[in-house]
């Protein structure tokens, strides 16, 4: 009985109170470093090489990783060519150094991108699959990667698919980076604040 009293006193004195309200303490601790490997300067010197940042998954959150993508020299200013190169980079298996640091990708191909159609909001990009049909984490990776590229977007990202559904605008928010598995909430394209 004395042992029970001592244990009860010890547990009560640990400073942690019970609560009936769910508490979000964030993702579980991980041994992964989530530190992107340093970029290779030699890749930047190749013709058509464009330094970019892509968002990969690490410990259930999105983290920016520096990459170099190849874009035809005449197409460096072409939004679709850059967006296509970014998609390819997201679909690619992370490098051994990235994997060792804990990086993965949820974007699975084949996935292509093209210009919007007549009647679409300015700056629309159409994917070969409906954005709402993509896994939420993959959609968050694409939105954040496109939003981070001045060649593709400026703040908001307006995406459509191959069907007749109207395109929707998405924002890469801190919440989307921290919880990419949550479905991104689209906003009205004209309210996206994107300047295309």
mmCIF file with all atom_site columns, C-alpha atoms in Angstrom:
data_model
loop_
_atom_site.group_PDB
_atom_site.id
_atom_site.type_symbol
_atom_site.label_atom_id
_atom_site.label_alt_id
_atom_site.label_comp_id
_atom_site.label_asym_id
_atom_site.label_entity_id
_atom_site.label_seq_id
_atom_site.pdbx_PDB_ins_code
_atom_site.Cartn_x
_atom_site.Cartn_y
_atom_site.Cartn_z
_atom_site.occupancy
_atom_site.B_iso_or_equiv
_atom_site.pdbx_formal_charge
_atom_site.auth_seq_id
_atom_site.auth_comp_id
_atom_site.auth_asym_id
_atom_site.auth_atom_id
_atom_site.pdbx_PDB_model_num
ATOM 1   C CA . UNK A 1 1   ? 0.000   0.000  0.000   1.00 0.00 ? 1   UNK A CA 1
ATOM 2   C CA . UNK A 1 2   ? 2.862   2.349  0.815   1.00 0.00 ? 2   UNK A CA 1
ATOM 3   C CA . UNK A 1 3   ? 4.453   1.570  -2.568  1.00 0.00 ? 3   UNK A CA 1
ATOM 4   C CA . UNK A 1 4   ? 1.197   2.522  -4.334  1.00 0.00 ? 4   UNK A CA 1
ATOM 5   C CA . UNK A 1 5   ? 1.080   5.835  -2.500  1.00 0.00 ? 5   UNK A CA 1
ATOM 6   C CA . UNK A 1 6   ? 4.698   6.613  -3.443  1.00 0.00 ? 6   UNK A CA 1
ATOM 7   C CA . UNK A 1 7   ? 4.056   5.729  -7.115  1.00 0.00 ? 7   UNK A CA 1
ATOM 8   C CA . UNK A 1 8   ? 0.903   7.836  -7.186  1.00 0.00 ? 8   UNK A CA 1
ATOM 9   C CA . UNK A 1 9   ? 2.802   10.773 -5.704  1.00 0.00 ? 9   UNK A CA 1
ATOM 10  C CA . UNK A 1 10  ? 5.634   10.369 -8.198  1.00 0.00 ? 10  UNK A CA 1
ATOM 11  C CA . UNK A 1 11  ? 3.304   10.249 -11.207 1.00 0.00 ? 11  UNK A CA 1
ATOM 12  C CA . UNK A 1 12  ? 1.241   13.192 -9.968  1.00 0.00 ? 12  UNK A CA 1
ATOM 13  C CA . UNK A 1 13  ? 4.398   15.242 -9.473  1.00 0.00 ? 13  UNK A CA 1
ATOM 14  C CA . UNK A 1 14  ? 5.717   14.833 -13.024 1.00 0.00 ? 14  UNK A CA 1
ATOM 15  C CA . UNK A 1 15  ? 4.015   18.034 -14.160 1.00 0.00 ? 15  UNK A CA 1
ATOM 16  C CA . UNK A 1 16  ? 1.910   16.493 -16.933 1.00 0.00 ? 16  UNK A CA 1
ATOM 17  C CA . UNK A 1 17  ? -1.792  16.924 -16.490 1.00 0.00 ? 17  UNK A CA 1
ATOM 18  C CA . UNK A 1 18  ? -4.376  14.768 -18.148 1.00 0.00 ? 18  UNK A CA 1
ATOM 19  C CA . UNK A 1 19  ? -6.821  16.477 -20.484 1.00 0.00 ? 19  UNK A CA 1
ATOM 20  C CA . UNK A 1 20  ? -10.017 15.496 -22.211 1.00 0.00 ? 20  UNK A CA 1
ATOM 21  C CA . UNK A 1 21  ? -9.189  17.803 -25.144 1.00 0.00 ? 21  UNK A CA 1
ATOM 22  C CA . UNK A 1 22  ? -7.125  16.269 -27.982 1.00 0.00 ? 22  UNK A CA 1
ATOM 23  C CA . UNK A 1 23  ? -3.710  17.891 -28.190 1.00 0.00 ? 23  UNK A CA 1
ATOM 24  C CA . UNK A 1 24  ? -1.764  18.076 -31.450 1.00 0.00 ? 24  UNK A CA 1
ATOM 25  C CA . UNK A 1 25  ? 1.860   17.692 -30.437 1.00 0.00 ? 25  UNK A CA 1
ATOM 26  C CA . UNK A 1 26  ? 3.111   17.579 -34.041 1.00 0.00 ? 26  UNK A CA 1
ATOM 27  C CA . UNK A 1 27  ? 4.836   14.706 -35.803 1.00 0.00 ? 27  UNK A CA 1
ATOM 28  C CA . UNK A 1 28  ? 6.651   12.073 -33.793 1.00 0.00 ? 28  UNK A CA 1
ATOM 29  C CA . UNK A 1 29  ? 10.377  12.589 -33.276 1.00 0.00 ? 29  UNK A CA 1
ATOM 30  C CA . UNK A 1 30  ? 12.528  11.111 -36.002 1.00 0.00 ? 30  UNK A CA 1
ATOM 31  C CA . UNK A 1 31  ? 16.160  10.185 -36.460 1.00 0.00 ? 31  UNK A CA 1
ATOM 32  C CA . UNK A 1 32  ? 16.096  11.486 -40.026 1.00 0.00 ? 32  UNK A CA 1
ATOM 33  C CA . UNK A 1 33  ? 18.064  14.681 -40.447 1.00 0.00 ? 33  UNK A CA 1
ATOM 34  C CA . UNK A 1 34  ? 15.851  16.205 -43.151 1.00 0.00 ? 34  UNK A CA 1
ATOM 35  C CA . UNK A 1 35  ? 18.898  18.260 -44.103 1.00 0.00 ? 35  UNK A CA 1
ATOM 36  C CA . UNK A 1 36  ? 19.099  18.555 -47.892 1.00 0.00 ? 36  UNK A CA 1
ATOM 37  C CA . UNK A 1 37  ? 22.461  17.597 -49.379 1.00 0.00 ? 37  UNK A CA 1
ATOM 38  C CA . UNK A 1 38  ? 24.491  20.471 -50.796 1.00 0.00 ? 38  UNK A CA 1
ATOM 39  C CA . UNK A 1 39  ? 23.823  21.136 -54.459 1.00 0.00 ? 39  UNK A CA 1
ATOM 40  C CA . UNK A 1 40  ? 26.407  20.314 -57.079 1.00 0.00 ? 40  UNK A CA 1
ATOM 41  C CA . UNK A 1 41  ? 27.880  23.432 -58.633 1.00 0.00 ? 41  UNK A CA 1
ATOM 42  C CA . UNK A 1 42  ? 29.038  21.519 -61.731 1.00 0.00 ? 42  UNK A CA 1
ATOM 43  C CA . UNK A 1 43  ? 25.435  20.783 -62.718 1.00 0.00 ? 43  UNK A CA 1
ATOM 44  C CA . UNK A 1 44  ? 24.668  24.509 -62.857 1.00 0.00 ? 44  UNK A CA 1
ATOM 45  C CA . UNK A 1 45  ? 27.271  25.040 -65.554 1.00 0.00 ? 45  UNK A CA 1
ATOM 46  C CA . UNK A 1 46  ? 25.597  22.662 -68.024 1.00 0.00 ? 46  UNK A CA 1
ATOM 47  C CA . UNK A 1 47  ? 23.719  24.291 -70.926 1.00 0.00 ? 47  UNK A CA 1
ATOM 48  C CA . UNK A 1 48  ? 19.991  24.529 -70.200 1.00 0.00 ? 48  UNK A CA 1
ATOM 49  C CA . UNK A 1 49  ? 20.493  23.763 -66.501 1.00 0.00 ? 49  UNK A CA 1
ATOM 50  C CA . UNK A 1 50  ? 18.097  25.664 -64.271 1.00 0.00 ? 50  UNK A CA 1
ATOM 51  C CA . UNK A 1 51  ? 18.543  25.725 -60.473 1.00 0.00 ? 51  UNK A CA 1
ATOM 52  C CA . UNK A 1 52  ? 15.196  25.076 -58.770 1.00 0.00 ? 52  UNK A CA 1
ATOM 53  C CA . UNK A 1 53  ? 13.719  24.079 -55.433 1.00 0.00 ? 53  UNK A CA 1
ATOM 54  C CA . UNK A 1 54  ? 11.389  21.101 -55.197 1.00 0.00 ? 54  UNK A CA 1
ATOM 55  C CA . UNK A 1 55  ? 9.410   20.031 -52.161 1.00 0.00 ? 55  UNK A CA 1
ATOM 56  C CA . UNK A 1 56  ? 10.002  16.473 -50.980 1.00 0.00 ? 56  UNK A CA 1
ATOM 57  C CA . UNK A 1 57  ? 8.497   14.643 -48.019 1.00 0.00 ? 57  UNK A CA 1
ATOM 58  C CA . UNK A 1 58  ? 10.521  14.122 -44.843 1.00 0.00 ? 58  UNK A CA 1
ATOM 59  C CA . UNK A 1 59  ? 9.064   13.009 -41.499 1.00 0.00 ? 59  UNK A CA 1
ATOM 60  C CA . UNK A 1 60  ? 5.524   13.642 -42.802 1.00 0.00 ? 60  UNK A CA 1
ATOM 61  C CA . UNK A 1 61  ? 6.232   17.275 -43.749 1.00 0.00 ? 61  UNK A CA 1
ATOM 62  C CA . UNK A 1 62  ? 7.388   19.056 -46.902 1.00 0.00 ? 62  UNK A CA 1
ATOM 63  C CA . UNK A 1 63  ? 10.948  20.309 -47.076 1.00 0.00 ? 63  UNK A CA 1
ATOM 64  C CA . UNK A 1 64  ? 12.575  22.288 -49.905 1.00 0.00 ? 64  UNK A CA 1
ATOM 65  C CA . UNK A 1 65  ? 15.475  20.621 -51.694 1.00 0.00 ? 65  UNK A CA 1
ATOM 66  C CA . UNK A 1 66  ? 17.712  22.356 -54.226 1.00 0.00 ? 66  UNK A CA 1
ATOM 67  C CA . UNK A 1 67  ? 17.886  20.607 -57.572 1.00 0.00 ? 67  UNK A CA 1
ATOM 68  C CA . UNK A 1 68  ? 19.023  21.396 -61.079 1.00 0.00 ? 68  UNK A CA 1
ATOM 69  C CA . UNK A 1 69  ? 16.645  20.565 -63.913 1.00 0.00 ? 69  UNK A CA 1
ATOM 70  C CA . UNK A 1 70  ? 17.351  20.490 -67.608 1.00 0.00 ? 70  UNK A CA 1
ATOM 71  C CA . UNK A 1 71  ? 15.244  22.803 -69.747 1.00 0.00 ? 71  UNK A CA 1
ATOM 72  C CA . UNK A 1 72  ? 15.916  23.462 -73.441 1.00 0.00 ? 72  UNK A CA 1
ATOM 73  C CA . UNK A 1 73  ? 17.694  26.808 -73.688 1.00 0.00 ? 73  UNK A CA 1
ATOM 74  C CA . UNK A 1 74  ? 14.991  28.329 -75.892 1.00 0.00 ? 74  UNK A CA 1
ATOM 75  C CA . UNK A 1 75  ? 12.349  27.199 -73.400 1.00 0.00 ? 75  UNK A CA 1
ATOM 76  C CA . UNK A 1 76  ? 13.813  28.544 -70.138 1.00 0.00 ? 76  UNK A CA 1
ATOM 77  C CA . UNK A 1 77  ? 11.084  31.211 -70.054 1.00 0.00 ? 77  UNK A CA 1
ATOM 78  C CA . UNK A 1 78  ? 8.391   28.763 -71.101 1.00 0.00 ? 78  UNK A CA 1
ATOM 79  C CA . UNK A 1 79  ? 6.146   28.065 -68.095 1.00 0.00 ? 79  UNK A CA 1
ATOM 80  C CA . UNK A 1 80  ? 5.031   24.655 -69.339 1.00 0.00 ? 80  UNK A CA 1
ATOM 81  C CA . UNK A 1 81  ? 8.585   23.476 -70.066 1.00 0.00 ? 81  UNK A CA 1
ATOM 82  C CA . UNK A 1 82  ? 9.747   24.513 -66.588 1.00 0.00 ? 82  UNK A CA 1
ATOM 83  C CA . UNK A 1 83  ? 6.632   23.047 -64.930 1.00 0.00 ? 83  UNK A CA 1
ATOM 84  C CA . UNK A 1 84  ? 7.228   19.786 -66.825 1.00 0.00 ? 84  UNK A CA 1
ATOM 85  C CA . UNK A 1 85  ? 10.858  19.674 -65.656 1.00 0.00 ? 85  UNK A CA 1
ATOM 86  C CA . UNK A 1 86  ? 9.701   20.289 -62.077 1.00 0.00 ? 86  UNK A CA 1
ATOM 87  C CA . UNK A 1 87  ? 7.186   17.426 -62.343 1.00 0.00 ? 87  UNK A CA 1
ATOM 88  C CA . UNK A 1 88  ? 9.924   15.141 -63.634 1.00 0.00 ? 88  UNK A CA 1
ATOM 89  C CA . UNK A 1 89  ? 12.111  16.131 -60.677 1.00 0.00 ? 89  UNK A CA 1
ATOM 90  C CA . UNK A 1 90  ? 9.266   15.399 -58.237 1.00 0.00 ? 90  UNK A CA 1
ATOM 91  C CA . UNK A 1 91  ? 8.608   11.997 -59.835 1.00 0.00 ? 91  UNK A CA 1
ATOM 92  C CA . UNK A 1 92  ? 12.295  11.010 -59.744 1.00 0.00 ? 92  UNK A CA 1
ATOM 93  C CA . UNK A 1 93  ? 13.523  8.746  -56.980 1.00 0.00 ? 93  UNK A CA 1
ATOM 94  C CA . UNK A 1 94  ? 15.431  10.851 -54.434 1.00 0.00 ? 94  UNK A CA 1
ATOM 95  C CA . UNK A 1 95  ? 19.204  10.591 -54.673 1.00 0.00 ? 95  UNK A CA 1
ATOM 96  C CA . UNK A 1 96  ? 21.021  8.259  -52.238 1.00 0.00 ? 96  UNK A CA 1
ATOM 97  C CA . UNK A 1 97  ? 22.063  11.307 -50.162 1.00 0.00 ? 97  UNK A CA 1
ATOM 98  C CA . UNK A 1 98  ? 18.464  12.559 -50.072 1.00 0.00 ? 98  UNK A CA 1
ATOM 99  C CA . UNK A 1 99  ? 17.169  9.104  -49.112 1.00 0.00 ? 99  UNK A CA 1
ATOM 100 C CA . UNK A 1 100 ? 19.754  8.859  -46.336 1.00 0.00 ? 100 UNK A CA 1
ATOM 101 C CA . UNK A 1 101 ? 18.530  12.212 -44.996 1.00 0.00 ? 101 UNK A CA 1
ATOM 102 C CA . UNK A 1 102 ? 14.956  10.840 -44.987 1.00 0.00 ? 102 UNK A CA 1
ATOM 103 C CA . UNK A 1 103 ? 13.496  12.352 -48.156 1.00 0.00 ? 103 UNK A CA 1
ATOM 104 C CA . UNK A 1 104 ? 10.810  10.608 -50.234 1.00 0.00 ? 104 UNK A CA 1
ATOM 105 C CA . UNK A 1 105 ? 8.277   11.665 -52.857 1.00 0.00 ? 105 UNK A CA 1
ATOM 106 C CA . UNK A 1 106 ? 4.574   10.905 -53.220 1.00 0.00 ? 106 UNK A CA 1
ATOM 107 C CA . UNK A 1 107 ? 4.394   12.120 -56.824 1.00 0.00 ? 107 UNK A CA 1
ATOM 108 C CA . UNK A 1 108 ? 4.030   9.154  -59.161 1.00 0.00 ? 108 UNK A CA 1
ATOM 109 C CA . UNK A 1 109 ? 4.080   9.258  -62.935 1.00 0.00 ? 109 UNK A CA 1
ATOM 110 C CA . UNK A 1 110 ? 3.282   9.321  -65.619 1.00 0.00 ? 110 UNK A CA 1
ATOM 111 C CA . UNK A 1 111 ? 2.100   12.869 -65.057 1.00 0.00 ? 111 UNK A CA 1
ATOM 112 C CA . UNK A 1 112 ? 2.311   15.625 -67.639 1.00 0.00 ? 112 UNK A CA 1
ATOM 113 C CA . UNK A 1 113 ? 1.410   19.305 -67.725 1.00 0.00 ? 113 UNK A CA 1
ATOM 114 C CA . UNK A 1 114 ? 0.187   21.635 -70.475 1.00 0.00 ? 114 UNK A CA 1
ATOM 115 C CA . UNK A 1 115 ? -1.220  25.142 -70.936 1.00 0.00 ? 115 UNK A CA 1
ATOM 116 C CA . UNK A 1 116 ? -4.771  25.915 -69.872 1.00 0.00 ? 116 UNK A CA 1
ATOM 117 C CA . UNK A 1 117 ? -7.643  25.918 -72.328 1.00 0.00 ? 117 UNK A CA 1
ATOM 118 C CA . UNK A 1 118 ? -9.563  28.814 -73.802 1.00 0.00 ? 118 UNK A CA 1
ATOM 119 C CA . UNK A 1 119 ? -11.813 30.163 -71.076 1.00 0.00 ? 119 UNK A CA 1
ATOM 120 C CA . UNK A 1 120 ? -9.535  29.016 -68.228 1.00 0.00 ? 120 UNK A CA 1
ATOM 121 C CA . UNK A 1 121 ? -8.309  31.681 -65.784 1.00 0.00 ? 121 UNK A CA 1
ATOM 122 C CA . UNK A 1 122 ? -5.051  33.303 -66.783 1.00 0.00 ? 122 UNK A CA 1
ATOM 123 C CA . UNK A 1 123 ? -2.032  31.220 -65.773 1.00 0.00 ? 123 UNK A CA 1
ATOM 124 C CA . UNK A 1 124 ? -3.877  27.895 -65.600 1.00 0.00 ? 124 UNK A CA 1
ATOM 125 C CA . UNK A 1 125 ? -1.853  24.726 -66.003 1.00 0.00 ? 125 UNK A CA 1
ATOM 126 C CA . UNK A 1 126 ? -3.636  21.471 -66.881 1.00 0.00 ? 126 UNK A CA 1
ATOM 127 C CA . UNK A 1 127 ? -2.284  18.196 -65.494 1.00 0.00 ? 127 UNK A CA 1
ATOM 128 C CA . UNK A 1 128 ? -2.861  14.831 -67.182 1.00 0.00 ? 128 UNK A CA 1
ATOM 129 C CA . UNK A 1 129 ? -4.786  13.759 -64.060 1.00 0.00 ? 129 UNK A CA 1
ATOM 130 C CA . UNK A 1 130 ? -7.380  15.684 -62.086 1.00 0.00 ? 130 UNK A CA 1
ATOM 131 C CA . UNK A 1 131 ? -5.639  17.433 -59.155 1.00 0.00 ? 131 UNK A CA 1
ATOM 132 C CA . UNK A 1 132 ? -8.342  16.227 -56.727 1.00 0.00 ? 132 UNK A CA 1
ATOM 133 C CA . UNK A 1 133 ? -7.605  12.617 -57.770 1.00 0.00 ? 133 UNK A CA 1
ATOM 134 C CA . UNK A 1 134 ? -3.947  12.887 -56.760 1.00 0.00 ? 134 UNK A CA 1
ATOM 135 C CA . UNK A 1 135 ? -2.858  11.769 -53.290 1.00 0.00 ? 135 UNK A CA 1
ATOM 136 C CA . UNK A 1 136 ? -3.083  14.867 -51.027 1.00 0.00 ? 136 UNK A CA 1
ATOM 137 C CA . UNK A 1 137 ? 0.653   14.796 -50.261 1.00 0.00 ? 137 UNK A CA 1
ATOM 138 C CA . UNK A 1 138 ? 1.521   14.612 -53.975 1.00 0.00 ? 138 UNK A CA 1
ATOM 139 C CA . UNK A 1 139 ? -0.777  17.570 -54.724 1.00 0.00 ? 139 UNK A CA 1
ATOM 140 C CA . UNK A 1 140 ? 0.846   19.562 -51.902 1.00 0.00 ? 140 UNK A CA 1
ATOM 141 C CA . UNK A 1 141 ? 4.310   18.770 -53.315 1.00 0.00 ? 141 UNK A CA 1
ATOM 142 C CA . UNK A 1 142 ? 3.279   19.941 -56.785 1.00 0.00 ? 142 UNK A CA 1
ATOM 143 C CA . UNK A 1 143 ? 1.557   23.106 -55.556 1.00 0.00 ? 143 UNK A CA 1
ATOM 144 C CA . UNK A 1 144 ? 4.447   24.134 -53.300 1.00 0.00 ? 144 UNK A CA 1
ATOM 145 C CA . UNK A 1 145 ? 7.069   23.352 -55.960 1.00 0.00 ? 145 UNK A CA 1
ATOM 146 C CA . UNK A 1 146 ? 5.203   25.309 -58.649 1.00 0.00 ? 146 UNK A CA 1
ATOM 147 C CA . UNK A 1 147 ? 4.498   28.191 -56.243 1.00 0.00 ? 147 UNK A CA 1
ATOM 148 C CA . UNK A 1 148 ? 8.190   28.435 -55.359 1.00 0.00 ? 148 UNK A CA 1
ATOM 149 C CA . UNK A 1 149 ? 9.207   28.801 -59.015 1.00 0.00 ? 149 UNK A CA 1
ATOM 150 C CA . UNK A 1 150 ? 9.000   32.340 -60.372 1.00 0.00 ? 150 UNK A CA 1
ATOM 151 C CA . UNK A 1 151 ? 9.105   30.798 -63.863 1.00 0.00 ? 151 UNK A CA 1
ATOM 152 C CA . UNK A 1 152 ? 5.853   28.911 -63.211 1.00 0.00 ? 152 UNK A CA 1
ATOM 153 C CA . UNK A 1 153 ? 3.818   30.909 -60.712 1.00 0.00 ? 153 UNK A CA 1
ATOM 154 C CA . UNK A 1 154 ? 3.832   33.942 -58.513 1.00 0.00 ? 154 UNK A CA 1
ATOM 155 C CA . UNK A 1 155 ? 2.141   33.023 -55.254 1.00 0.00 ? 155 UNK A CA 1
ATOM 156 C CA . UNK A 1 156 ? -0.932  31.095 -56.357 1.00 0.00 ? 156 UNK A CA 1
ATOM 157 C CA . UNK A 1 157 ? -1.084  28.023 -58.573 1.00 0.00 ? 157 UNK A CA 1
ATOM 158 C CA . UNK A 1 158 ? -4.105  27.404 -60.811 1.00 0.00 ? 158 UNK A CA 1
ATOM 159 C CA . UNK A 1 159 ? -4.460  23.748 -61.773 1.00 0.00 ? 159 UNK A CA 1
ATOM 160 C CA . UNK A 1 160 ? -6.918  21.795 -63.851 1.00 0.00 ? 160 UNK A CA 1
ATOM 161 C CA . UNK A 1 161 ? -7.052  18.294 -65.232 1.00 0.00 ? 161 UNK A CA 1
ATOM 162 C CA . UNK A 1 162 ? -7.872  16.617 -68.543 1.00 0.00 ? 162 UNK A CA 1
ATOM 163 C CA . UNK A 1 163 ? -11.644 16.583 -67.929 1.00 0.00 ? 163 UNK A CA 1
ATOM 164 C CA . UNK A 1 164 ? -14.302 19.249 -68.090 1.00 0.00 ? 164 UNK A CA 1
ATOM 165 C CA . UNK A 1 165 ? -13.978 20.275 -64.457 1.00 0.00 ? 165 UNK A CA 1
ATOM 166 C CA . UNK A 1 166 ? -13.026 23.894 -63.966 1.00 0.00 ? 166 UNK A CA 1
ATOM 167 C CA . UNK A 1 167 ? -9.499  24.660 -62.727 1.00 0.00 ? 167 UNK A CA 1
ATOM 168 C CA . UNK A 1 168 ? -8.933  25.586 -59.108 1.00 0.00 ? 168 UNK A CA 1
ATOM 169 C CA . UNK A 1 169 ? -6.369  27.825 -57.459 1.00 0.00 ? 169 UNK A CA 1
ATOM 170 C CA . UNK A 1 170 ? -4.193  26.551 -54.622 1.00 0.00 ? 170 UNK A CA 1
ATOM 171 C CA . UNK A 1 171 ? -1.778  28.203 -52.213 1.00 0.00 ? 171 UNK A CA 1
ATOM 172 C CA . UNK A 1 172 ? 1.280   26.694 -50.608 1.00 0.00 ? 172 UNK A CA 1
ATOM 173 C CA . UNK A 1 173 ? 0.766   27.590 -46.959 1.00 0.00 ? 173 UNK A CA 1
ATOM 174 C CA . UNK A 1 174 ? 2.808   26.716 -43.897 1.00 0.00 ? 174 UNK A CA 1
ATOM 175 C CA . UNK A 1 175 ? -0.052  24.411 -42.892 1.00 0.00 ? 175 UNK A CA 1
ATOM 176 C CA . UNK A 1 176 ? 0.233   22.598 -46.237 1.00 0.00 ? 176 UNK A CA 1
ATOM 177 C CA . UNK A 1 177 ? 3.971   22.129 -45.684 1.00 0.00 ? 177 UNK A CA 1
ATOM 178 C CA . UNK A 1 178 ? 3.511   20.884 -42.131 1.00 0.00 ? 178 UNK A CA 1
ATOM 179 C CA . UNK A 1 179 ? 0.515   18.626 -42.896 1.00 0.00 ? 179 UNK A CA 1
ATOM 180 C CA . UNK A 1 180 ? 0.695   17.734 -46.613 1.00 0.00 ? 180 UNK A CA 1
ATOM 181 C CA . UNK A 1 181 ? -1.541  14.701 -46.085 1.00 0.00 ? 181 UNK A CA 1
ATOM 182 C CA . UNK A 1 182 ? -4.450  17.076 -45.467 1.00 0.00 ? 182 UNK A CA 1
ATOM 183 C CA . UNK A 1 183 ? -6.387  18.008 -48.577 1.00 0.00 ? 183 UNK A CA 1
ATOM 184 C CA . UNK A 1 184 ? -5.418  21.465 -49.824 1.00 0.00 ? 184 UNK A CA 1
ATOM 185 C CA . UNK A 1 185 ? -8.329  23.865 -49.829 1.00 0.00 ? 185 UNK A CA 1
ATOM 186 C CA . UNK A 1 186 ? -8.735  25.426 -53.258 1.00 0.00 ? 186 UNK A CA 1
ATOM 187 C CA . UNK A 1 187 ? -9.542  29.112 -53.565 1.00 0.00 ? 187 UNK A CA 1
ATOM 188 C CA . UNK A 1 188 ? -11.253 30.963 -56.392 1.00 0.00 ? 188 UNK A CA 1
ATOM 189 C CA . UNK A 1 189 ? -8.697  31.510 -59.210 1.00 0.00 ? 189 UNK A CA 1
ATOM 190 C CA . UNK A 1 190 ? -9.317  35.253 -59.260 1.00 0.00 ? 190 UNK A CA 1
ATOM 191 C CA . UNK A 1 191 ? -8.684  35.344 -55.491 1.00 0.00 ? 191 UNK A CA 1
ATOM 192 C CA . UNK A 1 192 ? -5.378  33.507 -55.720 1.00 0.00 ? 192 UNK A CA 1
ATOM 193 C CA . UNK A 1 193 ? -3.391  36.702 -56.019 1.00 0.00 ? 193 UNK A CA 1
ATOM 194 C CA . UNK A 1 194 ? -1.321  35.057 -58.740 1.00 0.00 ? 194 UNK A CA 1
ATOM 195 C CA . UNK A 1 195 ? 0.183   37.325 -61.339 1.00 0.00 ? 195 UNK A CA 1
ATOM 196 C CA . UNK A 1 196 ? 0.835   35.264 -64.428 1.00 0.00 ? 196 UNK A CA 1
#
